[in-house]
PDB file of C-alpha atoms in Angstrom:
ATOM      1  CA  MET A  22       0.109  -0.039   0.284  1.00  0.00           C
ATOM      2  CA  ALA A  23       1.421   3.465  -0.704  1.00  0.00           C
ATOM      3  CA  ASN A  24       2.070   6.328   1.582  1.00  0.00           C
ATOM      4  CA  TYR A  25       1.002   9.692   0.746  1.00  0.00           C
ATOM      5  CA  ILE A  26       3.419  12.673   2.171  1.00  0.00           C
ATOM      6  CA  ALA A  27       2.633  16.550   1.185  1.00  0.00           C
ATOM      7  CA  PHE A  28       5.260  18.897   2.422  1.00  0.00           C
ATOM      8  CA  ASP A  29       4.399  22.993   2.146  1.00  0.00           C
ATOM      9  CA  LEU A  30       7.641  24.177   0.888  1.00  0.00           C
ATOM     10  CA  GLU A  31       8.764  27.684   2.725  1.00  0.00           C
ATOM     11  CA  GLY A  32      10.135  26.305   6.168  1.00  0.00           C
ATOM     12  CA  PRO A  33       9.964  22.705   5.667  1.00  0.00           C
ATOM     13  CA  LEU A  34      11.796  22.277   2.304  1.00  0.00           C
ATOM     14  CA  SER A  35      13.527  25.667   1.925  1.00  0.00           C
ATOM     15  CA  PRO A  36      14.020  28.456   4.359  1.00  0.00           C
ATOM     16  CA  GLN A  37      13.878  31.543   2.383  1.00  0.00           C
ATOM     17  CA  ASP A  38      10.627  33.189   2.085  1.00  0.00           C
ATOM     18  CA  ASN A  39      10.248  34.034  -1.751  1.00  0.00           C
ATOM     19  CA  ALA A  40       7.830  36.742  -1.677  1.00  0.00           C
ATOM     20  CA  TYR A  41       9.951  38.301   0.960  1.00  0.00           C
ATOM     21  CA  GLU A  42      13.376  38.299  -1.161  1.00  0.00           C
ATOM     22  CA  LEU A  43      11.667  39.143  -3.816  1.00  0.00           C
ATOM     23  CA  MET A  44      10.216  42.546  -2.175  1.00  0.00           C
ATOM     24  CA  LYS A  45      13.734  42.880  -0.969  1.00  0.00           C
ATOM     25  CA  LEU A  46      14.852  43.577  -4.657  1.00  0.00           C
ATOM     26  CA  PHE A  47      13.765  47.148  -4.716  1.00  0.00           C
ATOM     27  CA  PRO A  48      14.505  50.522  -1.920  1.00  0.00           C
ATOM     28  CA  ASN A  49      12.339  49.614   1.540  1.00  0.00           C
ATOM     29  CA  GLY A  50      10.359  46.900   0.113  1.00  0.00           C
ATOM     30  CA  ASP A  51      11.008  44.209   2.903  1.00  0.00           C
ATOM     31  CA  ARG A  52       9.713  47.007   5.458  1.00  0.00           C
ATOM     32  CA  ILE A  53       6.393  47.202   3.148  1.00  0.00           C
ATOM     33  CA  PHE A  54       5.943  43.488   2.919  1.00  0.00           C
ATOM     34  CA  GLU A  55       6.583  43.203   6.559  1.00  0.00           C
ATOM     35  CA  VAL A  56       3.585  45.365   7.089  1.00  0.00           C
ATOM     36  CA  ILE A  57       1.470  43.601   4.662  1.00  0.00           C
ATOM     37  CA  SER A  58       2.279  40.503   5.768  1.00  0.00           C
ATOM     38  CA  ARG A  59       1.042  41.364   9.229  1.00  0.00           C
ATOM     39  CA  TYR A  60      -2.265  42.674   7.241  1.00  0.00           C
ATOM     40  CA  ASP A  61      -2.266  39.332   5.918  1.00  0.00           C
ATOM     41  CA  ASP A  62      -2.254  37.786   9.405  1.00  0.00           C
ATOM     42  CA  LEU A  63      -4.942  40.306  10.677  1.00  0.00           C
ATOM     43  CA  LEU A  64      -7.634  39.491   7.966  1.00  0.00           C
ATOM     44  CA  ALA A  65      -6.925  35.700   8.690  1.00  0.00           C
ATOM     45  CA  LEU A  66      -7.707  36.172  11.903  1.00  0.00           C
ATOM     46  CA  GLU A  67     -10.647  37.927  11.831  1.00  0.00           C
ATOM     47  CA  GLU A  68     -11.640  34.977   9.254  1.00  0.00           C
ATOM     48  CA  ARG A  69     -12.726  37.877   6.285  1.00  0.00           C
ATOM     49  CA  GLU A  70     -15.008  36.125   3.712  1.00  0.00           C
ATOM     50  CA  GLY A  71     -13.102  35.275   0.725  1.00  0.00           C
ATOM     51  CA  TYR A  72      -9.883  36.003   2.017  1.00  0.00           C
ATOM     52  CA  GLU A  73      -7.315  33.277   2.494  1.00  0.00           C
ATOM     53  CA  PRO A  74      -4.016  33.364   4.658  1.00  0.00           C
ATOM     54  CA  GLY A  75      -1.245  33.597   2.119  1.00  0.00           C
ATOM     55  CA  ASP A  76      -3.038  35.987   0.010  1.00  0.00           C
ATOM     56  CA  THR A  77      -0.267  38.554   0.670  1.00  0.00           C
ATOM     57  CA  LEU A  78       1.034  36.793  -2.411  1.00  0.00           C
ATOM     58  CA  SER A  79      -1.735  38.796  -3.966  1.00  0.00           C
ATOM     59  CA  LEU A  80      -1.566  41.715  -2.428  1.00  0.00           C
ATOM     60  CA  ILE A  81       2.056  42.704  -3.170  1.00  0.00           C
ATOM     61  CA  VAL A  82       1.577  42.468  -6.755  1.00  0.00           C
ATOM     62  CA  PRO A  83       0.969  45.833  -7.576  1.00  0.00           C
ATOM     63  CA  PHE A  84       3.873  46.841  -5.692  1.00  0.00           C
ATOM     64  CA  LEU A  85       5.846  43.826  -7.681  1.00  0.00           C
ATOM     65  CA  VAL A  86       4.665  45.233 -11.143  1.00  0.00           C
ATOM     66  CA  LEU A  87       5.565  49.063 -10.199  1.00  0.00           C
ATOM     67  CA  HIS A  88       9.242  47.875  -9.754  1.00  0.00           C
ATOM     68  CA  LYS A  89       9.466  45.873 -12.938  1.00  0.00           C
ATOM     69  CA  ILE A  90       9.686  42.688 -11.117  1.00  0.00           C
ATOM     70  CA  THR A  91      10.032  39.601 -13.593  1.00  0.00           C
ATOM     71  CA  GLU A  92       9.786  35.853 -13.709  1.00  0.00           C
ATOM     72  CA  ALA A  93      13.407  36.064 -14.307  1.00  0.00           C
ATOM     73  CA  ASP A  94      13.893  37.897 -10.680  1.00  0.00           C
ATOM     74  CA  ILE A  95      11.590  34.657  -9.193  1.00  0.00           C
ATOM     75  CA  VAL A  96      13.830  32.219 -10.864  1.00  0.00           C
ATOM     76  CA  GLU A  97      17.136  33.586 -10.093  1.00  0.00           C
ATOM     77  CA  LEU A  98      16.364  33.477  -6.404  1.00  0.00           C
ATOM     78  CA  ALA A  99      14.887  30.217  -6.596  1.00  0.00           C
ATOM     79  CA  ALA A 100      18.344  28.677  -8.077  1.00  0.00           C
ATOM     80  CA  GLU A 101      20.299  31.092  -4.952  1.00  0.00           C
ATOM     81  CA  ALA A 102      17.744  29.683  -2.368  1.00  0.00           C
ATOM     82  CA  ARG A 103      19.558  27.234   0.090  1.00  0.00           C
ATOM     83  CA  LEU A 104      17.398  23.753   1.286  1.00  0.00           C
ATOM     84  CA  THR A 105      16.331  22.937   4.863  1.00  0.00           C
ATOM     85  CA  GLY A 106      18.835  20.509   6.545  1.00  0.00           C
ATOM     86  CA  GLY A 107      18.558  17.117   5.475  1.00  0.00           C
ATOM     87  CA  ALA A 108      15.498  17.979   3.117  1.00  0.00           C
ATOM     88  CA  GLU A 109      17.368  16.340  -0.106  1.00  0.00           C
ATOM     89  CA  LYS A 110      18.261  13.189   1.966  1.00  0.00           C
ATOM     90  CA  LEU A 111      14.587  12.856   3.242  1.00  0.00           C
ATOM     91  CA  ILE A 112      12.896  13.290   0.125  1.00  0.00           C
ATOM     92  CA  SER A 113      14.919  10.787  -2.024  1.00  0.00           C
ATOM     93  CA  GLY A 114      14.706   8.188   1.123  1.00  0.00           C
ATOM     94  CA  LEU A 115      10.681   8.300   1.009  1.00  0.00           C
ATOM     95  CA  GLN A 116      10.979   8.020  -2.645  1.00  0.00           C
ATOM     96  CA  TYR A 117      12.831   5.122  -2.166  1.00  0.00           C
ATOM     97  CA  GLY A 118      10.373   3.748   0.287  1.00  0.00           C
ATOM     98  CA  GLY A 119       7.498   3.993  -2.245  1.00  0.00           C
ATOM     99  CA  TRP A 120       6.034   7.119  -0.561  1.00  0.00           C
ATOM    100  CA  LYS A 121       4.346   9.377  -2.902  1.00  0.00           C
ATOM    101  CA  VAL A 122       5.853  13.029  -2.232  1.00  0.00           C
ATOM    102  CA  PHE A 123       3.566  16.231  -3.016  1.00  0.00           C
ATOM    103  CA  CYS A 124       4.152  19.708  -2.353  1.00  0.00           C
ATOM    104  CA  ILE A 125       1.577  22.237  -1.731  1.00  0.00           C
ATOM    105  CA  SER A 126       2.894  25.908  -1.259  1.00  0.00           C
ATOM    106  CA  THR A 127       1.630  28.935  -1.483  1.00  0.00           C
ATOM    107  CA  SER A 128       4.914  30.242  -3.072  1.00  0.00           C
ATOM    108  CA  TYR A 129       5.166  31.399  -6.819  1.00  0.00           C
ATOM    109  CA  ALA A 130       5.008  28.870  -9.430  1.00  0.00           C
ATOM    110  CA  PRO A 131       8.187  29.842 -11.074  1.00  0.00           C
ATOM    111  CA  TYR A 132      10.123  29.287  -7.429  1.00  0.00           C
ATOM    112  CA  ALA A 133       8.128  26.251  -6.358  1.00  0.00           C
ATOM    113  CA  ARG A 134       8.718  24.223  -9.620  1.00  0.00           C
ATOM    114  CA  HIS A 135      12.675  25.150  -9.010  1.00  0.00           C
ATOM    115  CA  ILE A 136      12.601  23.756  -5.288  1.00  0.00           C
ATOM    116  CA  THR A 137      10.704  21.112  -6.130  1.00  0.00           C
ATOM    117  CA  HIS A 138      12.870  20.167  -9.243  1.00  0.00           C
ATOM    118  CA  LYS A 139      15.737  20.038  -7.423  1.00  0.00           C
ATOM    119  CA  LEU A 140      14.369  17.951  -4.459  1.00  0.00           C
ATOM    120  CA  GLY A 141      13.148  15.437  -7.522  1.00  0.00           C
ATOM    121  CA  ILE A 142       9.468  15.862  -6.748  1.00  0.00           C
ATOM    122  CA  TYR A 143       7.317  15.645  -9.785  1.00  0.00           C
ATOM    123  CA  SER A 144       5.720  18.556 -11.488  1.00  0.00           C
ATOM    124  CA  HIS A 145       2.485  17.325 -11.453  1.00  0.00           C
ATOM    125  CA  ASN A 146       2.615  16.509  -7.585  1.00  0.00           C
ATOM    126  CA  VAL A 147       3.343  20.171  -7.070  1.00  0.00           C
ATOM    127  CA  ALA A 148       0.446  22.874  -6.318  1.00  0.00           C
ATOM    128  CA  SER A 149       1.344  26.113  -6.344  1.00  0.00           C
ATOM    129  CA  THR A 150       0.292  29.916  -6.948  1.00  0.00           C
ATOM    130  CA  LEU A 151       0.115  31.052 -10.482  1.00  0.00           C
ATOM    131  CA  LEU A 152       1.877  34.296 -11.438  1.00  0.00           C
ATOM    132  CA  PRO A 153       1.598  35.735 -15.028  1.00  0.00           C
ATOM    133  CA  ILE A 154       3.883  38.560 -13.909  1.00  0.00           C
ATOM    134  CA  ASP A 155       5.358  39.759 -16.946  1.00  0.00           C
ATOM    135  CA  GLY A 156       1.920  39.956 -18.651  1.00  0.00           C
ATOM    136  CA  PHE A 157       1.323  42.711 -16.077  1.00  0.00           C
ATOM    137  CA  HIS A 158       3.872  45.172 -16.802  1.00  0.00           C
ATOM    138  CA  GLN A 159       1.996  46.684 -19.846  1.00  0.00           C
ATOM    139  CA  ALA A 160      -1.147  47.103 -18.053  1.00  0.00           C
ATOM    140  CA  LEU A 161       0.126  49.276 -15.394  1.00  0.00           C
ATOM    141  CA  GLY A 162      -0.862  53.098 -16.225  1.00  0.00           C
ATOM    142  CA  LYS A 163       0.660  56.402 -14.738  1.00  0.00           C
ATOM    143  CA  GLY A 164      -2.388  56.851 -12.134  1.00  0.00           C
ATOM    144  CA  ASP A 165      -1.607  53.396 -11.119  1.00  0.00           C
ATOM    145  CA  SER A 166       1.756  54.229 -10.690  1.00  0.00           C
ATOM    146  CA  GLN A 167       1.497  57.144  -8.364  1.00  0.00           C
ATOM    147  CA  LEU A 168      -1.499  55.539  -5.950  1.00  0.00           C
ATOM    148  CA  ILE A 169       1.302  52.670  -5.406  1.00  0.00           C
ATOM    149  CA  GLU A 170       4.159  55.198  -4.895  1.00  0.00           C
ATOM    150  CA  GLN A 171       2.000  56.995  -2.248  1.00  0.00           C
ATOM    151  CA  ALA A 172       0.675  53.600  -0.437  1.00  0.00           C
ATOM    152  CA  GLU A 173       4.482  52.747  -0.321  1.00  0.00           C
ATOM    153  CA  GLN A 174       5.288  56.030   1.847  1.00  0.00           C
ATOM    154  CA  ASP A 175       2.610  55.790   3.720  1.00  0.00           C
ATOM    155  CA  ILE A 176       3.362  51.863   4.680  1.00  0.00           C
ATOM    156  CA  LEU A 177       6.908  52.849   6.074  1.00  0.00           C
ATOM    157  CA  THR A 178       5.013  54.887   8.541  1.00  0.00           C
ATOM    158  CA  MET A 179       3.650  51.806   9.943  1.00  0.00           C
ATOM    159  CA  ARG A 180       4.923  49.012  12.531  1.00  0.00           C
ATOM    160  CA  PRO A 181       3.531  45.585  12.520  1.00  0.00           C
ATOM    161  CA  TYR A 182       1.857  45.113  15.847  1.00  0.00           C
ATOM    162  CA  GLU A 183       2.076  48.348  17.398  1.00  0.00           C
ATOM    163  CA  ASP A 184       0.325  50.113  14.433  1.00  0.00           C
ATOM    164  CA  ASP A 185      -2.313  47.103  13.614  1.00  0.00           C
ATOM    165  CA  ASN A 186      -5.301  49.430  13.687  1.00  0.00           C
ATOM    166  CA  ARG A 187      -3.930  51.746  11.534  1.00  0.00           C
ATOM    167  CA  ILE A 188      -2.378  49.102   9.200  1.00  0.00           C
ATOM    168  CA  LYS A 189      -5.663  47.471   8.756  1.00  0.00           C
ATOM    169  CA  GLN A 190      -7.977  50.834   8.499  1.00  0.00           C
ATOM    170  CA  TYR A 191      -5.536  52.187   5.700  1.00  0.00           C
ATOM    171  CA  LEU A 192      -4.949  48.949   3.801  1.00  0.00           C
ATOM    172  CA  ASP A 193      -8.485  48.247   3.958  1.00  0.00           C
ATOM    173  CA  ASP A 194      -9.399  51.356   2.082  1.00  0.00           C
ATOM    174  CA  PHE A 195      -6.159  51.160  -0.410  1.00  0.00           C
ATOM    175  CA  PHE A 196      -6.735  47.308  -1.265  1.00  0.00           C
ATOM    176  CA  TRP A 197     -10.385  47.244  -1.388  1.00  0.00           C
ATOM    177  CA  GLN A 198     -11.359  50.574  -2.248  1.00  0.00           C
ATOM    178  CA  LYS A 199      -9.051  52.644  -4.283  1.00  0.00           C
ATOM    179  CA  LEU A 200      -6.750  49.737  -5.852  1.00  0.00           C
ATOM    180  CA  PRO A 201     -10.129  47.612  -7.125  1.00  0.00           C
ATOM    181  CA  ALA A 202     -11.084  50.223 -10.405  1.00  0.00           C
ATOM    182  CA  THR A 203      -7.198  50.295 -11.277  1.00  0.00           C
ATOM    183  CA  ASP A 204      -5.284  47.880 -13.629  1.00  0.00           C
ATOM    184  CA  ALA A 205      -3.240  46.996 -10.799  1.00  0.00           C
ATOM    185  CA  GLY A 206      -6.226  46.051  -8.723  1.00  0.00           C
ATOM    186  CA  ARG A 207      -7.270  43.989 -11.704  1.00  0.00           C
ATOM    187  CA  ALA A 208      -3.751  42.340 -11.899  1.00  0.00           C
ATOM    188  CA  MET A 209      -3.982  41.871  -8.011  1.00  0.00           C
ATOM    189  CA  ARG A 210      -7.257  39.732  -8.280  1.00  0.00           C
ATOM    190  CA  GLN A 211      -5.944  37.495 -11.103  1.00  0.00           C
ATOM    191  CA  VAL A 212      -3.472  35.964  -8.588  1.00  0.00           C
ATOM    192  CA  GLU A 213      -5.085  33.567  -6.589  1.00  0.00           C
ATOM    193  CA  PRO A 214      -2.507  31.883  -3.644  1.00  0.00           C
ATOM    194  CA  VAL A 215      -2.838  28.813  -2.730  1.00  0.00           C
ATOM    195  CA  GLY A 216      -3.022  29.166   0.844  1.00  0.00           C
ATOM    196  CA  GLY A 217      -5.967  28.418   3.805  1.00  0.00           C
ATOM    197  CA  ARG A 218      -8.735  26.436   1.842  1.00  0.00           C
ATOM    198  CA  ARG A 219      -7.428  26.541  -1.228  1.00  0.00           C
ATOM    199  CA  LYS A 220      -4.395  24.584   0.650  1.00  0.00           C
ATOM    200  CA  VAL A 221      -6.783  22.111   1.672  1.00  0.00           C
ATOM    201  CA  ALA A 222      -8.568  22.154  -1.851  1.00  0.00           C
ATOM    202  CA  ALA A 223      -5.154  21.035  -3.419  1.00  0.00           C
ATOM    203  CA  LEU A 224      -4.807  18.027  -1.244  1.00  0.00           C
ATOM    204  CA  GLU A 225      -8.170  16.954  -1.579  1.00  0.00           C
ATOM    205  CA  ARG A 226      -7.639  17.323  -5.298  1.00  0.00           C
ATOM    206  CA  PHE A 227      -4.353  14.816  -4.793  1.00  0.00           C
ATOM    207  CA  ALA A 228      -5.776  12.310  -2.713  1.00  0.00           C
ATOM    208  CA  ALA A 229      -9.012  12.089  -4.771  1.00  0.00           C
ATOM    209  CA  LYS A 230      -6.730  11.279  -7.995  1.00  0.00           C
ATOM    210  CA  TYR A 231      -5.034   8.287  -5.683  1.00  0.00           C
ATOM    211  CA  GLU A 232      -8.341   7.522  -3.683  1.00  0.00           C
ATOM    212  CA  GLU A 233      -7.597   7.863  -0.629  1.00  0.00           C
ATOM    213  CA  SER A 234      -9.019   9.536   2.009  1.00  0.00           C
ATOM    214  CA  LEU A 235      -6.987  12.502   3.925  1.00  0.00           C
ATOM    215  CA  SER A 236      -6.360   9.491   7.226  1.00  0.00           C
ATOM    216  CA  ARG A 237      -3.642   7.943   4.490  1.00  0.00           C
ATOM    217  CA  TRP A 238      -1.831  11.068   4.430  1.00  0.00           C
ATOM    218  CA  VAL A 239       1.281  12.998   6.296  1.00  0.00           C
ATOM    219  CA  VAL A 240       1.252  16.892   5.896  1.00  0.00           C
ATOM    220  CA  ILE A 241       3.878  18.841   6.739  1.00  0.00           C
ATOM    221  CA  GLY A 242       3.482  22.674   7.514  1.00  0.00           C
ATOM    222  CA  ASP A 243       4.824  25.516   9.672  1.00  0.00           C
ATOM    223  CA  SER A 244       2.934  28.895   9.392  1.00  0.00           C
ATOM    224  CA  ILE A 245      -0.784  30.575   9.062  1.00  0.00           C
ATOM    225  CA  THR A 246      -1.061  29.717   5.598  1.00  0.00           C
ATOM    226  CA  ASP A 247      -0.862  25.562   6.252  1.00  0.00           C
ATOM    227  CA  PHE A 248      -3.147  25.461   9.636  1.00  0.00           C
ATOM    228  CA  ARG A 249      -6.453  24.354   7.957  1.00  0.00           C
ATOM    229  CA  MET A 250      -4.397  22.010   5.913  1.00  0.00           C
ATOM    230  CA  LEU A 251      -2.732  20.787   9.328  1.00  0.00           C
ATOM    231  CA  GLN A 252      -6.105  20.759  10.446  1.00  0.00           C
ATOM    232  CA  ALA A 253      -8.152  18.749   8.288  1.00  0.00           C
ATOM    233  CA  VAL A 254      -5.410  15.828   8.323  1.00  0.00           C
ATOM    234  CA  GLU A 255      -5.394  15.753  12.063  1.00  0.00           C
ATOM    235  CA  GLU A 256      -9.496  15.629  12.110  1.00  0.00           C
ATOM    236  CA  ALA A 257      -9.356  12.688   9.475  1.00  0.00           C
ATOM    237  CA  GLY A 258      -6.616  10.708  11.918  1.00  0.00           C
ATOM    238  CA  GLY A 259      -3.889  11.279   9.540  1.00  0.00           C
ATOM    239  CA  LEU A 260      -0.607  12.872  10.646  1.00  0.00           C
ATOM    240  CA  ALA A 261      -0.368  16.671  10.732  1.00  0.00           C
ATOM    241  CA  ILE A 262       3.397  17.601  11.442  1.00  0.00           C
ATOM    242  CA  ALA A 263       4.127  21.349  12.609  1.00  0.00           C
ATOM    243  CA  PHE A 264       7.822  21.690  11.580  1.00  0.00           C
ATOM    244  CA  ASN A 265       9.635  24.578  13.231  1.00  0.00           C
ATOM    245  CA  ALA A 266       6.165  26.301  13.310  1.00  0.00           C
ATOM    246  CA  ASN A 267       4.931  28.986  14.758  1.00  0.00           C
ATOM    247  CA  GLU A 268       1.508  30.029  17.058  1.00  0.00           C
ATOM    248  CA  TYR A 269      -0.743  29.711  14.054  1.00  0.00           C
ATOM    249  CA  ALA A 270       0.079  26.254  12.450  1.00  0.00           C
ATOM    250  CA  LEU A 271       0.945  24.535  16.162  1.00  0.00           C
ATOM    251  CA  PRO A 272      -2.506  24.463  18.138  1.00  0.00           C
ATOM    252  CA  SER A 273      -3.494  22.396  14.472  1.00  0.00           C
ATOM    253  CA  ALA A 274      -1.179  19.700  14.271  1.00  0.00           C
ATOM    254  CA  THR A 275      -0.757  16.178  15.534  1.00  0.00           C
ATOM    255  CA  MET A 276       2.724  16.496  16.333  1.00  0.00           C
ATOM    256  CA  GLY A 277       5.759  18.881  16.227  1.00  0.00           C
ATOM    257  CA  LEU A 278       9.291  18.499  15.128  1.00  0.00           C
ATOM    258  CA  ALA A 279      11.543  21.891  15.917  1.00  0.00           C
ATOM    259  CA  SER A 280      14.901  21.084  14.606  1.00  0.00           C
ATOM    260  CA  THR A 281      17.658  22.469  11.918  1.00  0.00           C
ATOM    261  CA  PHE A 282      17.198  19.205   9.978  1.00  0.00           C
ATOM    262  CA  ILE A 283      13.745  18.107   8.712  1.00  0.00           C
ATOM    263  CA  SER A 284      15.481  14.477   8.162  1.00  0.00           C
ATOM    264  CA  ASP A 285      14.827  13.925  12.019  1.00  0.00           C
ATOM    265  CA  LEU A 286      11.390  12.954  10.823  1.00  0.00           C
ATOM    266  CA  SER A 287      12.883   9.901   9.773  1.00  0.00           C
ATOM    267  CA  ASP A 288      11.945   7.208  12.311  1.00  0.00           C
ATOM    268  CA  VAL A 289       8.855   8.911  12.842  1.00  0.00           C
ATOM    269  CA  LEU A 290       7.433   8.137   9.172  1.00  0.00           C
ATOM    270  CA  ALA A 291       8.883   5.150   8.892  1.00  0.00           C
ATOM    271  CA  ALA A 292       6.959   4.327  12.229  1.00  0.00           C
ATOM    272  CA  TRP A 293       3.905   5.510  10.262  1.00  0.00           C
ATOM    273  CA  LYS A 294       4.404   3.638   7.469  1.00  0.00           C
ATOM    274  CA  GLU A 295       4.809   0.462   9.363  1.00  0.00           C
ATOM    275  CA  GLY A 296       1.976   0.941  12.014  1.00  0.00           C
ATOM    276  CA  SER A 297      -0.225   4.355  11.188  1.00  0.00           C
ATOM    277  CA  ARG A 298      -0.875   6.964  14.140  1.00  0.00           C
ATOM    278  CA  GLN A 299      -0.626   4.864  16.626  1.00  0.00           C
ATOM    279  CA  LYS A 300       3.086   3.635  16.075  1.00  0.00           C
ATOM    280  CA  ALA A 301       4.316   7.049  15.269  1.00  0.00           C
ATOM    281  CA  GLU A 302       2.886   8.551  18.697  1.00  0.00           C
ATOM    282  CA  ARG A 303       4.604   5.967  20.531  1.00  0.00           C
ATOM    283  CA  ILE A 304       8.140   7.038  18.675  1.00  0.00           C
ATOM    284  CA  VAL A 305       6.638  10.627  19.065  1.00  0.00           C
ATOM    285  CA  ARG A 306       6.333  10.336  22.967  1.00  0.00           C
ATOM    286  CA  GLU A 307       9.743   8.518  23.271  1.00  0.00           C
ATOM    287  CA  ARG A 308      11.533  11.090  21.682  1.00  0.00           C
ATOM    288  CA  GLU A 309       9.638  13.940  23.478  1.00  0.00           C
ATOM    289  CA  LYS A 310      10.351  12.056  26.569  1.00  0.00           C
ATOM    290  CA  ALA A 311      14.454  12.041  26.018  1.00  0.00           C
ATOM    291  CA  GLY A 312      14.394  15.542  24.644  1.00  0.00           C
ATOM    292  CA  GLY A 313      15.923  17.341  22.213  1.00  0.00           C
ATOM    293  CA  GLU A 314      19.519  17.899  21.708  1.00  0.00           C
ATOM    294  CA  GLY A 315      20.876  21.409  21.029  1.00  0.00           C
ATOM    295  CA  ASP A 316      18.848  22.579  18.412  1.00  0.00           C
ATOM    296  CA  ARG A 317      17.669  19.186  16.607  1.00  0.00           C
ATOM    297  CA  GLY A 318      15.399  16.525  17.658  1.00  0.00           C
ATOM    298  CA  HIS A 319      12.663  18.562  19.874  1.00  0.00           C
ATOM    299  CA  PHE A 320       9.755  16.149  18.968  1.00  0.00           C
ATOM    300  CA  HIS A 321       6.113  17.208  20.432  1.00  0.00           C
ATOM    301  CA  TRP A 322       2.854  15.387  20.943  1.00  0.00           C
ATOM    302  CA  LEU A 323       0.283  17.749  20.029  1.00  0.00           C
ATOM    303  CA  SER A 324      -2.886  16.197  19.509  1.00  0.00           C
ATOM    304  CA  GLY A 325      -5.250  17.096  22.118  1.00  0.00           C
ATOM    305  CA  ARG A 326      -2.840  19.005  23.974  1.00  0.00           C
ATOM    306  CA  LYS A 327      -3.978  22.247  25.528  1.00  0.00           C
ATOM    307  CA  ASP A 328      -0.783  23.744  26.613  1.00  0.00           C
ATOM    308  CA  LEU A 329       1.055  25.167  24.031  1.00  0.00           C
ATOM    309  CA  ASP A 330       3.776  27.724  25.537  1.00  0.00           C
ATOM    310  CA  ALA A 331       6.786  25.509  26.072  1.00  0.00           C
ATOM    311  CA  VAL A 332       6.518  23.785  22.459  1.00  0.00           C
ATOM    312  CA  VAL A 333       5.850  27.413  21.352  1.00  0.00           C
ATOM    313  CA  ILE A 334       8.794  28.980  22.767  1.00  0.00           C
ATOM    314  CA  ILE A 335      11.118  26.006  21.365  1.00  0.00           C
ATOM    315  CA  HIS A 336       9.848  26.410  17.795  1.00  0.00           C
ATOM    316  CA  LYS A 337      10.108  30.186  17.719  1.00  0.00           C
ATOM    317  CA  ARG A 338      14.073  29.734  18.646  1.00  0.00           C
ATOM    318  CA  ILE A 339      14.510  26.750  15.988  1.00  0.00           C
ATOM    319  CA  ARG A 340      12.648  29.006  13.520  1.00  0.00           C
ATOM    320  CA  ARG A 341      14.422  31.654  13.933  1.00  0.00           C
ATOM    321  CA  LEU A 342      17.595  30.040  13.869  1.00  0.00           C
ATOM    322  CA  VAL A 343      16.708  28.207  10.529  1.00  0.00           C
ATOM    323  CA  ARG A 344      14.536  30.957   8.426  1.00  0.00           C
ATOM    324  CA  GLU A 345      16.290  33.714  10.193  1.00  0.00           C
ATOM    325  CA  GLU A 346      14.556  37.198   9.366  1.00  0.00           C
ATOM    326  CA  ALA A 347      11.700  35.007   7.537  1.00  0.00           C
ATOM    327  CA  GLY A 348      11.086  33.369  10.719  1.00  0.00           C
ATOM    328  CA  GLU A 349       8.968  36.395  12.179  1.00  0.00           C
ATOM    329  CA  LEU A 350       6.649  36.158   9.821  1.00  0.00           C
ATOM    330  CA  GLY A 351       2.975  34.801   9.857  1.00  0.00           C
TER     331      GLY A 351
END
């Protein structure tokens, strides 16, 4: 019987946040991205209708177009991106062992294709965010440019968390009142990031293709874009793994691993393959009792667990170590 595993890309397979790195290609783009990323968190947490975690990748499109970011830029960053420790070893071992390996990523498709190809994951097993950015450049008029440039200046006066109310009020007006009537707004609406419920939908499409219920799946994620996918698999009785995760993902997972090497999951996945969830739980609880060593092997069984404070602390520490600046994003 085949086993099925779906990875989020940014975090579990590569520490880089591609959208964040793209925004760094122009002056102050990192600061603008941090504010918009926080806005994304705020909308996701309030569960605004029609909005999904990760829609940041739609919201930043006008800024990418303004600064003439191209698909070639995305591919170049992908070529430079590091892989998470042990990712190649884990993926190759799983495939050798007969697993079917998938990637469901909010990342832009050119980036996801490059990284997954490097890891040997088949392209037809990858779901990611389509971005026809090169076709958007001709659509940006002078009025659009002025509107976006002014927004950039205003955003640079805001700070995540301390200015949350102002961020929400200002960006609500910019993205949903001013921008929709512009060519930039129309371009933004063409991009549907694969996050939140769209990740679940992608997983369900893959599961339906192989006629396997989610109880037969392992999924690995780390952020707010993944929590619904983790939750769906956990509720189905599968294995939902939070890897170097933040406080948005951990409560939805079956188990957690905080480590600089994702290959530390090998024994747990072997146990899942041999005896499914019960055997995997036994391994995780044994490892949790033994404790991690340094920056590796911090396991926690999370299903049914209420107090996650200590788990969040260790995950945040390792997340920051592995993902650096990107580790602070939702």
